[in-house]
PDB file of C-alpha atoms in Angstrom:
ATOM      1  CA  MET A  18      71.777  61.232  95.549  1.00 48.00           C
ATOM      2  CA  ALA A  19      73.009  61.791  99.141  1.00 52.00           C
ATOM      3  CA  ASP A  20      76.287  62.945  97.916  1.00 55.00           C
ATOM      4  CA  THR A  21      74.854  65.824  96.815  1.00 59.00           C
ATOM      5  CA  GLN A  22      72.872  66.914  98.667  1.00 62.00           C
ATOM      6  CA  GLN A  23      75.864  66.597 101.116  1.00 61.00           C
ATOM      7  CA  VAL A  24      77.324  68.998  98.762  1.00 55.00           C
ATOM      8  CA  ASP A  25      74.786  71.682  98.222  1.00 67.00           C
ATOM      9  CA  GLU A  26      74.368  71.406 101.900  1.00 72.00           C
ATOM     10  CA  ALA A  27      78.257  72.118 102.773  1.00 71.00           C
ATOM     11  CA  ILE A  28      77.708  75.116  99.620  1.00 76.00           C
ATOM     12  CA  GLY A  29      75.405  76.703 101.166  1.00 81.00           C
ATOM     13  CA  ALA A  30      76.467  76.856 104.136  1.00 84.00           C
ATOM     14  CA  LYS A  31      80.012  78.359 103.373  1.00 89.00           C
ATOM     15  CA  GLN A  32      77.862  80.811 100.943  1.00 90.00           C
ATOM     16  CA  ALA A  33      75.435  81.832 105.175  1.00 90.00           C
ATOM     17  CA  ALA A  34      79.437  81.726 106.530  1.00 91.00           C
ATOM     18  CA  LYS A  35      80.308  84.013 104.185  1.00 93.00           C
ATOM     19  CA  ALA A  36      77.185  86.406 104.253  1.00 93.00           C
ATOM     20  CA  GLU A  37      76.979  86.477 107.739  1.00 95.00           C
ATOM     21  CA  ARG A  38      81.256  87.777 107.711  1.00 96.00           C
ATOM     22  CA  ARG A  39      79.934  90.144 104.993  1.00 96.00           C
ATOM     23  CA  ALA A  40      77.535  91.129 106.881  1.00 97.00           C
ATOM     24  CA  ALA A  41      80.233  91.264 110.482  1.00 97.00           C
ATOM     25  CA  ARG A  42      82.573  93.275 107.791  1.00 97.00           C
ATOM     26  CA  LEU A  43      80.122  96.502 106.862  1.00 97.00           C
ATOM     27  CA  ALA A  44      78.174  96.193 110.509  1.00 97.00           C
ATOM     28  CA  LYS A  45      82.209  97.308 111.789  1.00 97.00           C
ATOM     29  CA  GLU A  46      82.899 100.023 109.097  1.00 97.00           C
ATOM     30  CA  ILE A  47      78.774 101.549 110.002  1.00 97.00           C
ATOM     31  CA  ASN A  48      79.626 101.324 113.427  1.00 97.00           C
ATOM     32  CA  ALA A  49      83.233 103.379 113.035  1.00 97.00           C
ATOM     33  CA  PHE A  50      81.069 106.128 110.245  1.00 97.00           C
ATOM     34  CA  ALA A  51      78.357 106.227 113.643  1.00 97.00           C
ATOM     35  CA  LYS A  52      81.600 106.765 116.117  1.00 97.00           C
ATOM     36  CA  ALA A  53      83.114 109.619 113.820  1.00 97.00           C
ATOM     37  CA  HIS A  54      79.934 110.957 113.537  1.00 96.00           C
ATOM     38  CA  GLY A  55      77.916 111.125 116.863  1.00 96.00           C
ATOM     39  CA  GLY A  56      75.348 108.794 116.194  1.00 96.00           C
ATOM     40  CA  ALA A  57      73.883 107.487 112.666  1.00 96.00           C
ATOM     41  CA  GLU A  58      71.165 106.925 110.712  1.00 96.00           C
ATOM     42  CA  GLY A  59      70.828 105.111 107.900  1.00 97.00           C
ATOM     43  CA  GLN A  60      68.351 103.487 104.981  1.00 97.00           C
ATOM     44  CA  VAL A  61      68.528 100.466 102.424  1.00 97.00           C
ATOM     45  CA  ALA A  62      67.942 100.629  98.716  1.00 96.00           C
ATOM     46  CA  TYR A  63      67.871  97.517  96.707  1.00 96.00           C
ATOM     47  CA  ILE A  64      70.370  98.702  93.501  1.00 95.00           C
ATOM     48  CA  GLY A  65      69.804  95.865  91.193  1.00 92.00           C
ATOM     49  CA  GLU A  66      72.209  93.105  90.508  1.00 90.00           C
ATOM     50  CA  ARG A  67      74.855  95.324  91.568  1.00 89.00           C
ATOM     51  CA  GLY A  68      73.076  94.335  95.581  1.00 95.00           C
ATOM     52  CA  ALA A  69      72.074  97.327  98.178  1.00 97.00           C
ATOM     53  CA  ARG A  70      73.219 100.722  98.558  1.00 96.00           C
ATOM     54  CA  ILE A  71      73.744 101.292 102.747  1.00 97.00           C
ATOM     55  CA  VAL A  72      73.297 105.216 102.889  1.00 96.00           C
ATOM     56  CA  LEU A  73      74.647 106.407 105.970  1.00 96.00           C
ATOM     57  CA  VAL A  74      73.931 110.148 107.315  1.00 96.00           C
ATOM     58  CA  GLY A  75      75.901 110.599 111.142  1.00 96.00           C
ATOM     59  CA  GLU A  76      73.589 113.421 113.923  1.00 95.00           C
ATOM     60  CA  ASP A  77      76.805 116.382 112.467  1.00 95.00           C
ATOM     61  CA  GLY A  78      75.629 115.794 109.310  1.00 94.00           C
ATOM     62  CA  GLY A  79      78.138 114.113 107.831  1.00 92.00           C
ATOM     63  CA  TRP A  80      77.562 111.737 105.074  1.00 92.00           C
ATOM     64  CA  GLY A  81      78.751 107.562 103.221  1.00 92.00           C
ATOM     65  CA  ASP A  82      77.413 104.667 102.231  1.00 93.00           C
ATOM     66  CA  LEU A  83      78.239 101.196 101.546  1.00 96.00           C
ATOM     67  CA  VAL A  84      77.238  99.015  98.793  1.00 96.00           C
ATOM     68  CA  ALA A  85      76.342  95.141  99.647  1.00 97.00           C
ATOM     69  CA  PRO A  86      76.567  92.553  97.739  1.00 96.00           C
ATOM     70  CA  THR A  87      72.390  91.074  98.246  1.00 96.00           C
ATOM     71  CA  TYR A  88      69.360  93.933 100.582  1.00 96.00           C
ATOM     72  CA  ASP A  89      69.926  91.112 102.509  1.00 96.00           C
ATOM     73  CA  ILE A  90      72.988  91.933 103.759  1.00 96.00           C
ATOM     74  CA  ALA A  91      72.849  94.778 103.789  1.00 97.00           C
ATOM     75  CA  GLU A  92      69.730  94.105 106.509  1.00 97.00           C
ATOM     76  CA  LYS A  93      71.417  92.198 108.308  1.00 97.00           C
ATOM     77  CA  ALA A  94      74.534  94.655 108.601  1.00 98.00           C
ATOM     78  CA  VAL A  95      72.581  97.372 109.665  1.00 98.00           C
ATOM     79  CA  GLN A  96      70.648  95.321 111.889  1.00 97.00           C
ATOM     80  CA  LYS A  97      73.723  94.140 113.782  1.00 97.00           C
ATOM     81  CA  ALA A  98      75.138  97.824 113.737  1.00 97.00           C
ATOM     82  CA  GLY A  99      71.746  98.906 115.748  1.00 96.00           C
ATOM     83  CA  ILE A 100      71.177 102.217 114.081  1.00 97.00           C
ATOM     84  CA  THR A 101      68.295 103.195 113.682  1.00 95.00           C
ATOM     85  CA  VAL A 102      67.252 102.484 109.336  1.00 96.00           C
ATOM     86  CA  HIS A 103      64.710 104.460 107.501  1.00 95.00           C
ATOM     87  CA  GLU A 104      61.697 103.496 105.026  1.00 94.00           C
ATOM     88  CA  ALA A 105      63.842 106.172 101.881  1.00 93.00           C
ATOM     89  CA  PHE A 106      65.725 109.219 101.663  1.00 89.00           C
ATOM     90  CA  ASP A 107      63.256 111.349 102.487  1.00 89.00           C
ATOM     91  CA  GLY A 108      61.978 114.706 104.762  1.00 87.00           C
ATOM     92  CA  GLU A 109      63.707 115.023 108.705  1.00 88.00           C
ATOM     93  CA  PHE A 110      66.273 112.347 107.477  1.00 89.00           C
ATOM     94  CA  ALA A 111      67.731 113.588 104.330  1.00 89.00           C
ATOM     95  CA  GLY A 112      67.126 117.546 105.823  1.00 90.00           C
ATOM     96  CA  LYS A 113      69.672 116.163 108.158  1.00 92.00           C
ATOM     97  CA  VAL A 114      72.382 115.784 105.005  1.00 91.00           C
ATOM     98  CA  LYS A 115      74.816 118.717 105.422  1.00 89.00           C
ATOM     99  CA  THR A 116      76.748 119.377 101.838  1.00 84.00           C
ATOM    100  CA  GLY A 117      80.109 121.333 101.109  1.00 81.00           C
ATOM    101  CA  PRO A 118      81.644 123.049  98.346  1.00 81.00           C
ATOM    102  CA  TYR A 119      83.034 119.585  96.325  1.00 77.00           C
ATOM    103  CA  GLU A 120      78.872 118.647  96.415  1.00 73.00           C
ATOM    104  CA  TRP A 121      77.055 121.296  95.318  1.00 71.00           C
ATOM    105  CA  THR A 122      80.484 122.066  92.476  1.00 74.00           C
ATOM    106  CA  ARG A 123      80.039 118.524  91.318  1.00 71.00           C
ATOM    107  CA  MET A 124      76.256 118.700  90.875  1.00 69.00           C
ATOM    108  CA  ALA A 125      76.420 122.006  89.195  1.00 62.00           C
ATOM    109  CA  GLY A 126      78.860 120.738  86.759  1.00 58.00           C
ATOM    110  CA  ILE A 127      77.270 117.631  85.586  1.00 58.00           C
ATOM    111  CA  GLN A 128      73.895 119.638  85.935  1.00 56.00           C
ATOM    112  CA  VAL A 129      74.915 122.431  83.925  1.00 53.00           C
ATOM    113  CA  GLY A 130      78.043 121.063  81.272  1.00 54.00           C
ATOM    114  CA  GLY A 131      79.360 123.604  83.411  1.00 51.00           C
ATOM    115  CA  LYS A 132      83.469 122.689  84.685  1.00 57.00           C
ATOM    116  CA  ARG A 133      83.560 118.805  86.860  1.00 56.00           C
ATOM    117  CA  THR A 134      86.066 118.851  89.638  1.00 55.00           C
ATOM    118  CA  ALA A 135      87.864 116.165  91.002  1.00 53.00           C
TER     119      ALA A 135
END
């Protein structure tokens, strides 16, 4: 029984180390986004089995997102990056997003059966 416990602990330690590395990589990407956009704020949303989506909005209105394999990893990543995290994507936070012609054309094409771009 002791052998099983040691194997389980080793597997758990490997998984924890892997999760920590993934969170660090995501934090590095978040920091790169923030640097390119004059700062950033974010919101973490659970997306089911696929994990969690980190939505980023820059001070210049630019936006992007990252997907983490778990909600916990996403939370660790935004914490490591040190950005402001919002509970929901609404109100003033959503109002900071600036969309361009690409987004409007894409949304219109999908919504009303118009021509899709890209």
